[in-house]
Coordinates of C-alpha atoms and ligand atoms in Angstrom, one line a residue:
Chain W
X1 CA 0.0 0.0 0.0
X2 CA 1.0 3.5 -0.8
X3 CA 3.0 4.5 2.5
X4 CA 0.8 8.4 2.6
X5 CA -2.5 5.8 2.5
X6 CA -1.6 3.7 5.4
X7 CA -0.6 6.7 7.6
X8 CA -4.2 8.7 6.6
X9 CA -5.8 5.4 7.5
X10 CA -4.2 4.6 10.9
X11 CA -5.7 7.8 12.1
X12 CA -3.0 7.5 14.9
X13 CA -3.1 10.1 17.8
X14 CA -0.9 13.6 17.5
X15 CA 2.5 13.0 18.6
X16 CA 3.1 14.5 22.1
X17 CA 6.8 14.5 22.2
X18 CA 9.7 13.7 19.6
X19 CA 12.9 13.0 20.2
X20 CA 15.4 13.8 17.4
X21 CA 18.7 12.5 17.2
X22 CA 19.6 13.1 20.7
X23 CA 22.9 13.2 22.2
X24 CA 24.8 13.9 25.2
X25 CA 28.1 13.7 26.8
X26 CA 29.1 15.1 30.1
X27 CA 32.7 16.5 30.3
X28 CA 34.1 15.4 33.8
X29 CA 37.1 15.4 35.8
X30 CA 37.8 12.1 34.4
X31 CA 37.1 13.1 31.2
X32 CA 34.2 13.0 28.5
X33 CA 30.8 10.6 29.8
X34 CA 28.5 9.3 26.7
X35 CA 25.6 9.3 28.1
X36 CA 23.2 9.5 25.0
X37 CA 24.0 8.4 21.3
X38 CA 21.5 9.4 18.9
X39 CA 18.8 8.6 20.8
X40 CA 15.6 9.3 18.7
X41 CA 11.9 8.4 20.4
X42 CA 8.4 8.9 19.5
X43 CA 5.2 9.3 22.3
X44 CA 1.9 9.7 21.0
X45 CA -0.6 11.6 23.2
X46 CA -2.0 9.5 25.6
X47 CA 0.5 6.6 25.4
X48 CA 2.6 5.4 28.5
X49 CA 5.9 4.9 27.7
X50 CA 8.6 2.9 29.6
X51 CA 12.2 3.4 29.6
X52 CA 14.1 0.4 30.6
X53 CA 18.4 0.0 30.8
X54 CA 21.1 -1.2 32.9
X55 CA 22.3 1.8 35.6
X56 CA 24.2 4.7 34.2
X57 CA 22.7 4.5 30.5
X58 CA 21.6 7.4 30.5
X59 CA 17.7 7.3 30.7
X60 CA 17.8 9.8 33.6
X61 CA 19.6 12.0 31.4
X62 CA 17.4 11.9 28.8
X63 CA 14.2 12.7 30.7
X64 CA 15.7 16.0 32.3
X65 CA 16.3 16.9 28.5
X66 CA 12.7 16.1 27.8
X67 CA 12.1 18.0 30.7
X68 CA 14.1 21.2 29.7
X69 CA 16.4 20.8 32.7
X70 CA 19.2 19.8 30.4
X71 CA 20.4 20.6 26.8
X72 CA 20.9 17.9 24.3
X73 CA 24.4 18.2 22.4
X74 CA 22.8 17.1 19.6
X75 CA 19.5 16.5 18.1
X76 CA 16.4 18.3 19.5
X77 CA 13.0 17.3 21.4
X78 CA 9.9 18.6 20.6
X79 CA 6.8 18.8 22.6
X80 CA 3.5 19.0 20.5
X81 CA 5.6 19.7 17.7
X82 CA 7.6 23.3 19.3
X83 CA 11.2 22.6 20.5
X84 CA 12.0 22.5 23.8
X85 CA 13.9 25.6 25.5
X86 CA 13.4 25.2 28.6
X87 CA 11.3 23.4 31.7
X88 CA 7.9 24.3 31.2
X89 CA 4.3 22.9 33.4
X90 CA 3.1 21.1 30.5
X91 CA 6.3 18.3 31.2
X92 CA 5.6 18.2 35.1
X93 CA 9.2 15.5 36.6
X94 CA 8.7 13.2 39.0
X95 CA 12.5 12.9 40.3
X96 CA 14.9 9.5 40.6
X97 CA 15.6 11.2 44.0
X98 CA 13.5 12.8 47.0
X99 CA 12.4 16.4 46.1
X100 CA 10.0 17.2 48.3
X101 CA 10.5 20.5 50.1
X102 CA 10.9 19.9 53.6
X103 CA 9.8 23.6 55.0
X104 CA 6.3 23.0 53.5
X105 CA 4.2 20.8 54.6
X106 CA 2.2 18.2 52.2
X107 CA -0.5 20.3 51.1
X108 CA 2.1 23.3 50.9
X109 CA 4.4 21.2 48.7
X110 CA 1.6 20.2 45.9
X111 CA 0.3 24.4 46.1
X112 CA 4.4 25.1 45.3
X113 CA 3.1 24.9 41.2
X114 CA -0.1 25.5 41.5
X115 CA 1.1 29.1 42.9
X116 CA 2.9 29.9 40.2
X117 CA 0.0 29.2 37.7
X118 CA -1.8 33.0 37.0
X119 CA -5.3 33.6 36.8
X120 CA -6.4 31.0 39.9
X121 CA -7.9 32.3 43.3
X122 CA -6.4 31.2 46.2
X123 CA -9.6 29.1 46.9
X124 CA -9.4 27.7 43.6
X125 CA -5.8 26.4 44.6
X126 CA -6.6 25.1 47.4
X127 CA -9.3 23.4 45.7
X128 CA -7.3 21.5 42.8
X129 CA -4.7 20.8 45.5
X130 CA -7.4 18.7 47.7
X131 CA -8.8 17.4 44.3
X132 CA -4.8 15.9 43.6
X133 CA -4.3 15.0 47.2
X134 CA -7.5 13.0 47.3
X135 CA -6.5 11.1 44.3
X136 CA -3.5 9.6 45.1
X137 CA -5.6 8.5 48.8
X138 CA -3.0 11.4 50.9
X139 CA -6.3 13.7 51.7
X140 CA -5.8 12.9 55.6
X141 CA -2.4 14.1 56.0
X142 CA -2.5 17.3 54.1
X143 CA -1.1 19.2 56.8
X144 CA 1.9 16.3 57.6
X145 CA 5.3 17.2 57.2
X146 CA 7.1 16.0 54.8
X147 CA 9.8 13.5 57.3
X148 CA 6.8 12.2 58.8
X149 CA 5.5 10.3 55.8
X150 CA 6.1 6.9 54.7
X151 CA 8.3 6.6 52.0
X152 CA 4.9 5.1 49.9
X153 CA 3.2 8.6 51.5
X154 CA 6.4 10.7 50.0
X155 CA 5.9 9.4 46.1
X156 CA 2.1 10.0 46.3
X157 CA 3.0 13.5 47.6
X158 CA 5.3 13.8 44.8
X159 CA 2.6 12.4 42.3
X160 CA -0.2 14.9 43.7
X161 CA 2.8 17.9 43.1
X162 CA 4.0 16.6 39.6
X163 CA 0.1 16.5 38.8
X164 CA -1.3 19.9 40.4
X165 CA -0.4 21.7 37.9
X166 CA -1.9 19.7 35.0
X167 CA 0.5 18.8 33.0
X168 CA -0.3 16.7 29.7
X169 CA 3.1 15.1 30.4
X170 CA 4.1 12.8 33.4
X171 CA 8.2 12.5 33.1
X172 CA 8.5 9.8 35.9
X173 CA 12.2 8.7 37.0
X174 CA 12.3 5.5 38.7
X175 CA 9.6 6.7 41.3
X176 CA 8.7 3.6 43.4
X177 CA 11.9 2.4 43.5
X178 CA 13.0 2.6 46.7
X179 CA 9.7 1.3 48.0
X180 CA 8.5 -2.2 49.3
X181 CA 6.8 -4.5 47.2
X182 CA 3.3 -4.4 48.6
X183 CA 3.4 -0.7 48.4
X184 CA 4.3 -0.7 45.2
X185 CA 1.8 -2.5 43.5
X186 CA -0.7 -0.8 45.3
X187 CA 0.4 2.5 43.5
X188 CA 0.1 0.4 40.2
X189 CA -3.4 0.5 40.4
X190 CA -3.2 4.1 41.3
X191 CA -1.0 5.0 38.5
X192 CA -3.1 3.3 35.9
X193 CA -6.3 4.7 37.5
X194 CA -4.9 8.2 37.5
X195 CA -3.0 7.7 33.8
X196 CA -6.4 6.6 32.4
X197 CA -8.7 9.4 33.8
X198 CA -6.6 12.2 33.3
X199 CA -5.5 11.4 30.2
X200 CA -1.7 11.8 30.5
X201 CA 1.2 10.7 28.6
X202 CA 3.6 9.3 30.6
X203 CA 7.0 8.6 30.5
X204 CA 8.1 6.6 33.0
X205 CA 11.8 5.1 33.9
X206 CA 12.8 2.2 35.7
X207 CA 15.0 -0.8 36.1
X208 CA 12.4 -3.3 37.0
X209 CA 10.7 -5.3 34.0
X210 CA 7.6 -6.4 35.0
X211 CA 6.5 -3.1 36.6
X212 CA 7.3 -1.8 32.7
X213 CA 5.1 -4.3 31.2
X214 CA 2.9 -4.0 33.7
X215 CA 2.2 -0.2 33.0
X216 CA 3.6 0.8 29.8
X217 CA 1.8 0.4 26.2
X218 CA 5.3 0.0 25.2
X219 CA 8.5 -0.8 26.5
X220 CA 11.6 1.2 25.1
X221 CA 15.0 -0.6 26.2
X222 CA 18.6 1.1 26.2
X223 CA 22.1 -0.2 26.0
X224 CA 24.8 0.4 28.2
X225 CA 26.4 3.7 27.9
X226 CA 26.5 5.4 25.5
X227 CA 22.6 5.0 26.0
X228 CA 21.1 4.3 22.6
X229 CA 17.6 2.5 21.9
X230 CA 18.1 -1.0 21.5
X231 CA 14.8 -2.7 21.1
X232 CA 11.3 -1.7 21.5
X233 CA 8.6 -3.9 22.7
X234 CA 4.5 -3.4 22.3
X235 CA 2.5 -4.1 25.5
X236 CA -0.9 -5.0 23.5
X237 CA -2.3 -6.4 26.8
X238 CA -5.9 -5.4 28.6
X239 CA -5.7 -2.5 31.2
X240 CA -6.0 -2.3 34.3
X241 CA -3.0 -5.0 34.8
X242 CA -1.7 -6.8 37.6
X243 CA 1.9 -6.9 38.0
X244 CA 1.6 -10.6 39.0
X245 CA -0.8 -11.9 36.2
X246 CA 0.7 -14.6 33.8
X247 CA 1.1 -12.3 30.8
X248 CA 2.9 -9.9 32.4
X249 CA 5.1 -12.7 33.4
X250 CA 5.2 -13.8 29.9
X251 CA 6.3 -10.5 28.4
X252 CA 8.7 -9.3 31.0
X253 CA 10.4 -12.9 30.7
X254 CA 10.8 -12.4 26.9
X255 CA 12.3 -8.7 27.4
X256 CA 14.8 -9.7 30.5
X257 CA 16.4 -11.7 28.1
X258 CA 16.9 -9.0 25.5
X259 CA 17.4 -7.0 28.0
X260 CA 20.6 -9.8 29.3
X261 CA 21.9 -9.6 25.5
X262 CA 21.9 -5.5 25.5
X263 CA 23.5 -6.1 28.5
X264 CA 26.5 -7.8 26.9
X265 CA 29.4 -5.0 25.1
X266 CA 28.1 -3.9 21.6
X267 CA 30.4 -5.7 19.2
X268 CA 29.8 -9.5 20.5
X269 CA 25.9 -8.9 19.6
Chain L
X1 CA 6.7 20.0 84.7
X2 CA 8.9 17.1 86.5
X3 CA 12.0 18.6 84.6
X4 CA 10.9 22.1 85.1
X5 CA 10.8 20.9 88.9
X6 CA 14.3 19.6 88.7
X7 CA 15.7 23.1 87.2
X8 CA 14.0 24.9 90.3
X9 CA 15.6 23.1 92.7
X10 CA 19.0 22.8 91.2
X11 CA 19.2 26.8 91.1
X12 CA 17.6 26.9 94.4
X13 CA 20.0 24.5 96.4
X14 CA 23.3 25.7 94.6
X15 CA 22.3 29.7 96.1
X16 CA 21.8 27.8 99.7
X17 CA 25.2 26.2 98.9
X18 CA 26.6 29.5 97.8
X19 CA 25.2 31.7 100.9
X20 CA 26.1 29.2 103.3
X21 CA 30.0 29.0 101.3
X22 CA 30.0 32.7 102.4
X23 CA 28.3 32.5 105.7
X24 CA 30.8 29.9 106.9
X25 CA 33.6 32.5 105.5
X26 CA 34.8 29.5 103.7
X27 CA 34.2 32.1 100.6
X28 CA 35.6 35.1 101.7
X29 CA 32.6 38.1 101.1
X30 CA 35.5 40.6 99.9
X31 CA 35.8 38.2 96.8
X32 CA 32.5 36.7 96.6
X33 CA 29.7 38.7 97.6
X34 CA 26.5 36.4 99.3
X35 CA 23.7 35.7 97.1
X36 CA 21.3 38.1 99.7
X37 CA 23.8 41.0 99.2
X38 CA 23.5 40.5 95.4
X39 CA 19.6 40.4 95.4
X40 CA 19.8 43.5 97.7
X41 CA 21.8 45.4 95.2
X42 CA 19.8 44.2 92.6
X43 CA 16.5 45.3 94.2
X44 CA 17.6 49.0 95.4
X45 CA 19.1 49.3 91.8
X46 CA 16.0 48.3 90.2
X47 CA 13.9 50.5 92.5
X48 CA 15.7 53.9 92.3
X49 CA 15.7 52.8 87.8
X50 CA 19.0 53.0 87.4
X51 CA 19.2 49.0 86.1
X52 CA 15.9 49.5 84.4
X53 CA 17.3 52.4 82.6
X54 CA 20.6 50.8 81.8
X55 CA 18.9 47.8 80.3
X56 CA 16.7 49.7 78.2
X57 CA 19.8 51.8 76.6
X58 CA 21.9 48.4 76.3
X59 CA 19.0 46.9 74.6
X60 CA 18.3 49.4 72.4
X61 CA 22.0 49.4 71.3
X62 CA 21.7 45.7 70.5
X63 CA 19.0 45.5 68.9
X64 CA 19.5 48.3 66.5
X65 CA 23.3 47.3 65.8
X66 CA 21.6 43.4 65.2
X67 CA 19.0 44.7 62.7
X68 CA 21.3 46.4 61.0
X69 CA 23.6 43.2 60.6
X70 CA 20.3 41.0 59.7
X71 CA 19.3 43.4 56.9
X72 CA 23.2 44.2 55.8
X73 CA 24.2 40.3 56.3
X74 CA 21.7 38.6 55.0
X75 CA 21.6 39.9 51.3
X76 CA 25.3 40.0 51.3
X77 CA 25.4 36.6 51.9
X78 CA 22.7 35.9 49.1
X79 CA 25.2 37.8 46.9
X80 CA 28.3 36.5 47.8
X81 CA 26.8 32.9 47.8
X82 CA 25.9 33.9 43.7
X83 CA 28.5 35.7 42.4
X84 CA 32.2 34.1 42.5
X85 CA 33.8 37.6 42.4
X86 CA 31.8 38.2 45.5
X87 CA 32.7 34.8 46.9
X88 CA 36.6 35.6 46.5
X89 CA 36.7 38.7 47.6
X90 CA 33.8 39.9 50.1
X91 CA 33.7 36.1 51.6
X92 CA 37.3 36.0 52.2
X93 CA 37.3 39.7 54.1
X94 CA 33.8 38.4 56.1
X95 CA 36.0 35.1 57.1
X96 CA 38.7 37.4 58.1
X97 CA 37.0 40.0 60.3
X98 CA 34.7 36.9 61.8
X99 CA 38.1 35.9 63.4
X100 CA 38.7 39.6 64.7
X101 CA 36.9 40.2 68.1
X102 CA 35.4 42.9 67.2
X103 CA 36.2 45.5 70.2
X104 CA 39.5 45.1 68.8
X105 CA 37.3 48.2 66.5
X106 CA 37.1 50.1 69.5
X107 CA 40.1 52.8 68.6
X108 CA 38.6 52.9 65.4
X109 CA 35.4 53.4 65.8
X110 CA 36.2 55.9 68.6
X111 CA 38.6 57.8 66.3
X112 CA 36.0 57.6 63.1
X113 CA 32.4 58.4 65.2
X114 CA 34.1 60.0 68.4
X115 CA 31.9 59.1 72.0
X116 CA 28.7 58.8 70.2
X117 CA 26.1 56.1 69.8
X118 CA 27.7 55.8 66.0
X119 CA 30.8 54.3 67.6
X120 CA 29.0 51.9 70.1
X121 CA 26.9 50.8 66.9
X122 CA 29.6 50.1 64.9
X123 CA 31.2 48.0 66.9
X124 CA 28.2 45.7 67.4
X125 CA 27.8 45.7 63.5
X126 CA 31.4 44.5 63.4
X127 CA 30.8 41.6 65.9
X128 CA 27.2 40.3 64.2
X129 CA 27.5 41.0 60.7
X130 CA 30.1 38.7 59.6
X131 CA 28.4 35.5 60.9
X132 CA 25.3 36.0 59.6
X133 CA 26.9 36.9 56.1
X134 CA 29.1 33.4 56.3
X135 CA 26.0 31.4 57.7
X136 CA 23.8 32.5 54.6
X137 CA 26.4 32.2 52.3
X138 CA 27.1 28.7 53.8
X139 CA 23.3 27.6 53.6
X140 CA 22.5 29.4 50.2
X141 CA 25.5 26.9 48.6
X142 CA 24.0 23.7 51.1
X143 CA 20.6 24.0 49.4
X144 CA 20.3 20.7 47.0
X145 CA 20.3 21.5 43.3
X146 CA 17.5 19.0 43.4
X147 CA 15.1 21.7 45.0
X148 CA 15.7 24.4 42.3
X149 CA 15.3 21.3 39.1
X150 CA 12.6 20.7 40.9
X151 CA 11.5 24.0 41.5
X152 CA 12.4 25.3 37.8
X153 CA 9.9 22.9 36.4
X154 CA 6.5 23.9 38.2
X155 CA 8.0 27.2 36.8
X156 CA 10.1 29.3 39.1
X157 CA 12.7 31.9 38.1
X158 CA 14.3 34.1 39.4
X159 CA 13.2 36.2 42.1
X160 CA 10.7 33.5 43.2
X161 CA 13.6 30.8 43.3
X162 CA 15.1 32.9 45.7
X163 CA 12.5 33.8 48.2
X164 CA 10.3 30.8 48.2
X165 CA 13.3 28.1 47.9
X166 CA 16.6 28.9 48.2
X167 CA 16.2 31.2 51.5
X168 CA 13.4 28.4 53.3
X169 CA 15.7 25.7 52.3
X170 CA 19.3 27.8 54.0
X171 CA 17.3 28.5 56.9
X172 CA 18.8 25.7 59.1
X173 CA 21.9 27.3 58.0
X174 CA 20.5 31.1 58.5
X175 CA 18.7 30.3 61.6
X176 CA 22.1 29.6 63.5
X177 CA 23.9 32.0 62.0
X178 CA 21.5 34.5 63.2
X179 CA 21.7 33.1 66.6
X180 CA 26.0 32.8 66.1
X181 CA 25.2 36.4 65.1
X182 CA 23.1 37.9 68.3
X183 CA 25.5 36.3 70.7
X184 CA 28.5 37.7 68.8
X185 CA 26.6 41.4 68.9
X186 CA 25.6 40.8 73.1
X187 CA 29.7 40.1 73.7
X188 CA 30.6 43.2 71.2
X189 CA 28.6 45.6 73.2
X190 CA 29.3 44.3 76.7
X191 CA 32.6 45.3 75.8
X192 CA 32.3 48.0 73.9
X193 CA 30.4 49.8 77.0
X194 CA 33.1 48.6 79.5
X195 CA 35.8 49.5 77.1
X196 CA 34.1 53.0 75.8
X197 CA 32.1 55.3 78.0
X198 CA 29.5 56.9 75.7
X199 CA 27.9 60.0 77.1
X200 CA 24.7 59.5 75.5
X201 CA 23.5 56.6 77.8
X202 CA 25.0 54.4 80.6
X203 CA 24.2 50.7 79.7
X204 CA 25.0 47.4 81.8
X205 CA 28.5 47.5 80.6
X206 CA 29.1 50.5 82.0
X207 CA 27.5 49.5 85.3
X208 CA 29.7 46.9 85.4
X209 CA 32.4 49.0 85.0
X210 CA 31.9 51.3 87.8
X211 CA 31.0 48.5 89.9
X212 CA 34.3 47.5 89.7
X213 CA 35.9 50.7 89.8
X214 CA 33.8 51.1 93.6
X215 CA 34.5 47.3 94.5
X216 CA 31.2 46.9 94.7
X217 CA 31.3 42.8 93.9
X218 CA 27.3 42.6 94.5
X219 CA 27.1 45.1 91.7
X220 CA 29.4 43.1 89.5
X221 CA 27.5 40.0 89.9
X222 CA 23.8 41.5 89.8
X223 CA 24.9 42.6 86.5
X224 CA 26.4 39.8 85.4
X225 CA 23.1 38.0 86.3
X226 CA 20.7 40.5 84.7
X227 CA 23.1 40.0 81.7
X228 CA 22.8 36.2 81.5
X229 CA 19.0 36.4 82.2
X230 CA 18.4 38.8 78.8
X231 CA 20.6 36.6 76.6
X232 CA 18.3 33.5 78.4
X233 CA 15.2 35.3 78.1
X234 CA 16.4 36.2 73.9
X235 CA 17.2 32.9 73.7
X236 CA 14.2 31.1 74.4
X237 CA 12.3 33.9 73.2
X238 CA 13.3 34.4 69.5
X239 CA 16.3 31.2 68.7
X240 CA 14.3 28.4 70.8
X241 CA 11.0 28.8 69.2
X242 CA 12.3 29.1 65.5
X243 CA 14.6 26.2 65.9
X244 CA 12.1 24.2 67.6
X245 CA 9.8 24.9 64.6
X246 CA 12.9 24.5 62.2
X247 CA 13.5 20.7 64.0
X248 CA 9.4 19.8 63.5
X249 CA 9.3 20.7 59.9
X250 CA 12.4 19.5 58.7
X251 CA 12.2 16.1 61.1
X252 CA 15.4 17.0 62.9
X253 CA 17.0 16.9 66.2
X254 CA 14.6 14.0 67.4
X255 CA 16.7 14.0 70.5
Ligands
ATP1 N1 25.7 16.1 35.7 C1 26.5 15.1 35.3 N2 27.9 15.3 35.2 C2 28.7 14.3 34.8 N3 28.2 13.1 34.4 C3 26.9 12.8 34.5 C4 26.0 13.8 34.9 N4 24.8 13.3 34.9 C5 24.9 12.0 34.4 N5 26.2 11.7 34.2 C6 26.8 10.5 33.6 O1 26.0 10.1 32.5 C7 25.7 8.7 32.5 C8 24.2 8.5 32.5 O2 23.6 9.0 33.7 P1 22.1 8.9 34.0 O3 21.9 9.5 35.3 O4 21.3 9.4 32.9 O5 21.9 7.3 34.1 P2 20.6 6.4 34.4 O6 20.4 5.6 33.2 O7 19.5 7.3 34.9 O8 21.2 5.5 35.6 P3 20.4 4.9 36.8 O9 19.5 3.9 36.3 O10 21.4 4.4 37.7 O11 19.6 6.1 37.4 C9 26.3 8.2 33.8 O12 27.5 7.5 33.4 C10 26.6 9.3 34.6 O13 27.8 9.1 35.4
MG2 MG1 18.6 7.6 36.7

C-alpha cells in the first residue's frame, strides 16, 4: 500500500513528544561521559511509555532533557511539535531522587506549582490541590510534614505535586523504586487509574521489567552507555493489569532476556 | 513539669550552697559577695531605675546594631553565595573580620564616630555582621540542586527561586547563624560599653564598670546576672522557638 495511504488510515493520535537525534556527553574530571547516542523516540498523546536499561545508561539524562532541565548536544525534542527551551508545566518531573521541600508541609508542597499558575484564586488552589491529594488516597495528611510520611506517603506527595499543575506530560524517573513490594503494586493500580482518567502521557523510567510491562503500552530498552535505543517492545495487553498476572510474566520474561543480550558489550551482539 | 521541677531546685540549692559558702567564710565576702547582698543590690538598683534604665539603653544598642547586621548580612550573603567575584573577595574579608573580636574596633570606631552612639553601633555591627553573612552564604551553597530542578519545572525563576526556595531551604543554616550572630553582637557591646564610655546613655556594661571601679562585687554579679537572664530570656524567646519549629518541619534533632 501506498505508505501516505496507510498513515491517513491509521488515524494515529498527534505526537506529544519527539525526540530527534539526541545526544549527550558530560565532560568530567575524568574526562568525557557518553551518556546518549542518537537517541531518537516517539510518544503519542496519551501513550505510556517505559524506559528500561542497565544503571548509568543514561535514561535519567534523557528525561531531564525532555524535561528542559538539560540541553541535548545534539538533536532536538519537541513537545506538541515546538522545541523545547526550557522546563515548562506542560512536562511536570517526577524525580529519581526525593524532592520534596521539607519547609512545606504536604499540602504546601503540591500548592508550590499550582502558585505559580496565573489567573487561579487562592480558593481555587486550594481546591485543585485537595482534588490531587484525594486522588493519590493522601487527603488525611495534608497538613503532615514531609519527614513524617512513609516513603509510599512521599511518592504519592510527589505524584499529587508533579500532577497539580496539570501537566499533559508525566516525566517519571524511577519513582517507586525505593519502595516495598506491597506498596508498590498498590500504586500500580493508582497509577493506571490516574493515567487513564486524566488522560496523560507518561513517560516513565525504571529498572524493574515487570513493573514496565505491567504499565507501559510500550516498553523502550537502552544499552549500556552510551545509551542508545536498543529494542522496543508493544505491550498490546488489557488494562488495568496486575503486576503478578501470567502475561505480564510472559512478556517481561521475553524482554529480560533481551534486556541480558543488550546487557553484553556492543560488538559480540 | 517534673523537669521544670528539677531546674528549680537545682538553682535553688546551689544559692543555699553559695550563701552558706560565704556565711561559713569559707568564701571570703570581699571576693565573693552572698547571694542576699546581690539580690539586695539588685533590688535597690532596680527600684531607684537605674538597672531598668541601663537595660533599656543596652537593649536598644543591640538591637538596633543586630538589625542592621540581619538586613546588611543577609543579602550579602545571598550575593556573595551567587557571584564568584563576590565569593573571592567579600567572603574572604567576612571570614577574616569573623576571626577579629570585634572590640578590637574600638580605637577605630572611637577615632571615626568619636563618644557617640555611632561608635557603640559600629562595633556591634562589626561583631554580628560577619556571621550572619558566612552562615547564609554557607546555607544558600548547602541548598540541593534537586530543589531548584525541581522548582524550575513547576515554573520558578528568578526572584521566586530565591525567596520561596533557596532562602526556606538555608534557613537551618541562617537560623544559626542569626543566633551565632546575636551572641556575637551581646559580647561586642558588653565590651564595647566597659571598654568606651559613651555620654549619650550608661548601659550594663558601664555599670559593670563602675561596679568595679567602687569594688562593689554585689554590683558586678547582679549585672552579670541580669546579663545572662536577657541573653536566656532572647534565647528562648526568639532562637528556641524558630529552631524548635525548624526541628518539627524539617524532622530533625529528634533528641
Ligand atoms: N551532571 C553530570 N555530570 C557528569 N556526568 C553525568 C552527569 N549526569 C549523568 N552523568 C553520567 O552520565 C551517565 C548517564 O547517567 P544517568 O543518570 O542518565 O543514568 P541512568 O540511566 O539514569 O542511571 P540509573 O538507572 O542508575 O539512574 C552516567 O555515566 C553518569 O555518570
Ligand atoms: Mg537515573
Amino acid at each position: 500500500m501506498n505508505p501516505l495511504l496507510t498513515d491517513e488510515l491509521r488515524n494515529e493520535p498527534p505526537e506529544k513528544l519527539a525526540v530527534h537525534h539526541v545526544s549527550k556527553t558530560f565532560h568530567t574530571a575524568h574526562g568525557p561521559v557518553a551518556a546518549l547516542d542518537n537517541v531518537s523516540l516517539h510518544v503519542r498523546e496519551g501513550e505510556f511509555v517505559c524506559l528500561v536499561g542497565p544503571s548509568g545508561c543514561g535514561k535519567t539524562t534523557l528525561l531531564n532533557i525532555v524535561a528542559g532541565l538539560e540541553r541535548p548536544d545534539r538533536g532536538e525534542v519537541l513537545a506538541d511539535g515546538k522545541p523545547v527551551r526550557g522546563p515548562g508545566r506542560d512536562r511536570m518531573v517526577m524525580f529519581q531522587e526525593p524532592a520534596l521541600f521539607p519547609w512545606l508541609d504536604v499540602l504546601g508542597n503540591v500548592l508550590f506549582g499550582l502558585k505559580l499558575k496565573p489567573k487561579l484564586t487562592s480558593a481555587q488552589r486550594r481546591e485543585v490541590a485537595l482534588f490531587y491529594l484525594q486522588l493519590v488516597g493522601l487527603e488525611k495528611f495534608i497538613h503532615a510534614n514531609i519527614h513524617e510520611l512513609s516513603g509510599g506517603m512521599k511518592q504519592r506527595t510527589a505524584l499529587a505535586r508533579a500532577l497539580a499543575p496539570n501537566p499533559r506530560v508525566l516525566l517519571m524517573d524511577e519513582p517507586f523504586a525505593s519502595l516495598d513490594a506491597m506498596t508498590r503494586e498498590q500504586l500500580y493500580g493508582d497509577l493506571q487509574r490516574i493515567w487513564s482518567e486524566r488522560k496523560k502521557t507518561i513517560v516513565f523510567v525504571t529498572h524493574n521489567v515487570r513493573e514496565a510491562v505491567c504499565l507501559g503500552d510500550r516498553v523502550i530498552l537502552f544499552s549500556p552507555r552510551p545509551g542508545r535505543i536498543r529494542e522496543e517492545f508493544a505491550i498490546p495487553l488489557p488494562r488495568p493489569r496486575d503486576i503478578n498476572s501470567v502475561d505480564v510474566a510472559q512478556y517481561a520474561t521475553e524482554i529480560t532476556q533481551a534486556l541480558k543480550r543488550a546487557n553484553l558489550p556492543e560488538h559480540t551482539s | 513539669m517534673k523537669r521544670w521541677l528539677v531546674a528549680v531546685s537545682f538553682f535553688v540549692v546551689a544559692t543555699a550552697l553559695w550563701e552558706w559558702l560565704v556565711r561559713r567564710g569559707i568564701w571570703s565576702p570581699v571576693l565573693v559577695p552572698s547571694p542576699l547582698d546581690v539580690g539586695r543590690y539588685l533590688i535597690t538598683a532596680a527600684e531607684d531605675g537605674t538597672l531598668l534604665q541601663a537595660t533599656m539603653v543596652t537593649l536598644r544598642r543591640l538591637v538596633v546594631g543586630y538589625v542592621v547586621s540581619l538586613v546588611v548580612g543577609l543579602p550579602l550573603g545571598l550575593v556573595t553565595a551567587r557571584f564568584a567575584v563576590c565569593q573571592d573577595t567579600l567572603g574572604l574579608v567576612a571570614l577574616g573580620l569573623q576571626t577579629l573580636p570585634s572590640v578590637c574596633w574600638a580605637p577605630l570606631a572611637l577615632l571615626w564616630f568619636g563618644q557617640t552612639e555611632g561608635s557603640m553601633l559600629f562595633i556591634v555591627i562589626m561583631g554580628s555582621l560577619w556571621s550572619v553573612l558566612l552562615a547564609t552564604t554557607a546555607g544558600v551553597q548547602s541548598v540541593p540542586p534537586i530543589y531548584l530542578r525541581a522548582a524550575r519545572t513547576m515554573g520558578s525563576r528568578g526572584v521566586h527561586t530565591w525567596l520561596k526556595v533557596i532562602l526556606p531551604a538555608s534557613l537551618p543554616f541562617v537560623v544559626s547563624g542569626m543566633k551565632q550572630g546575636w551572641a556575637f553582637a551581646w559580647r561586642s557591646l558588653m565590651a564595647a560599653e566597659i571598654y568606651v564610655t559613651i555620654l549619650t546613655g550608661f548601659g550594663l556594661g558601664h555599670l559593670l564598670h563602675y561596679g568595679r571601679e567602687l569594688h562593689a562585687m554585689d554590683a558586678v554579679l547582679g549585672i552579670m546576672l541580669v546579663i545572662i537572664a536577657i541573653g536566656l530570656l532572647a534565647d528562648k524567646l526568639l532562637f528556641a522557638r524558630a529552631e524548635r519549629w525548624l526541628h518539627h518541619r524539617w524532622g530533625t534533632g529528634a533528641l
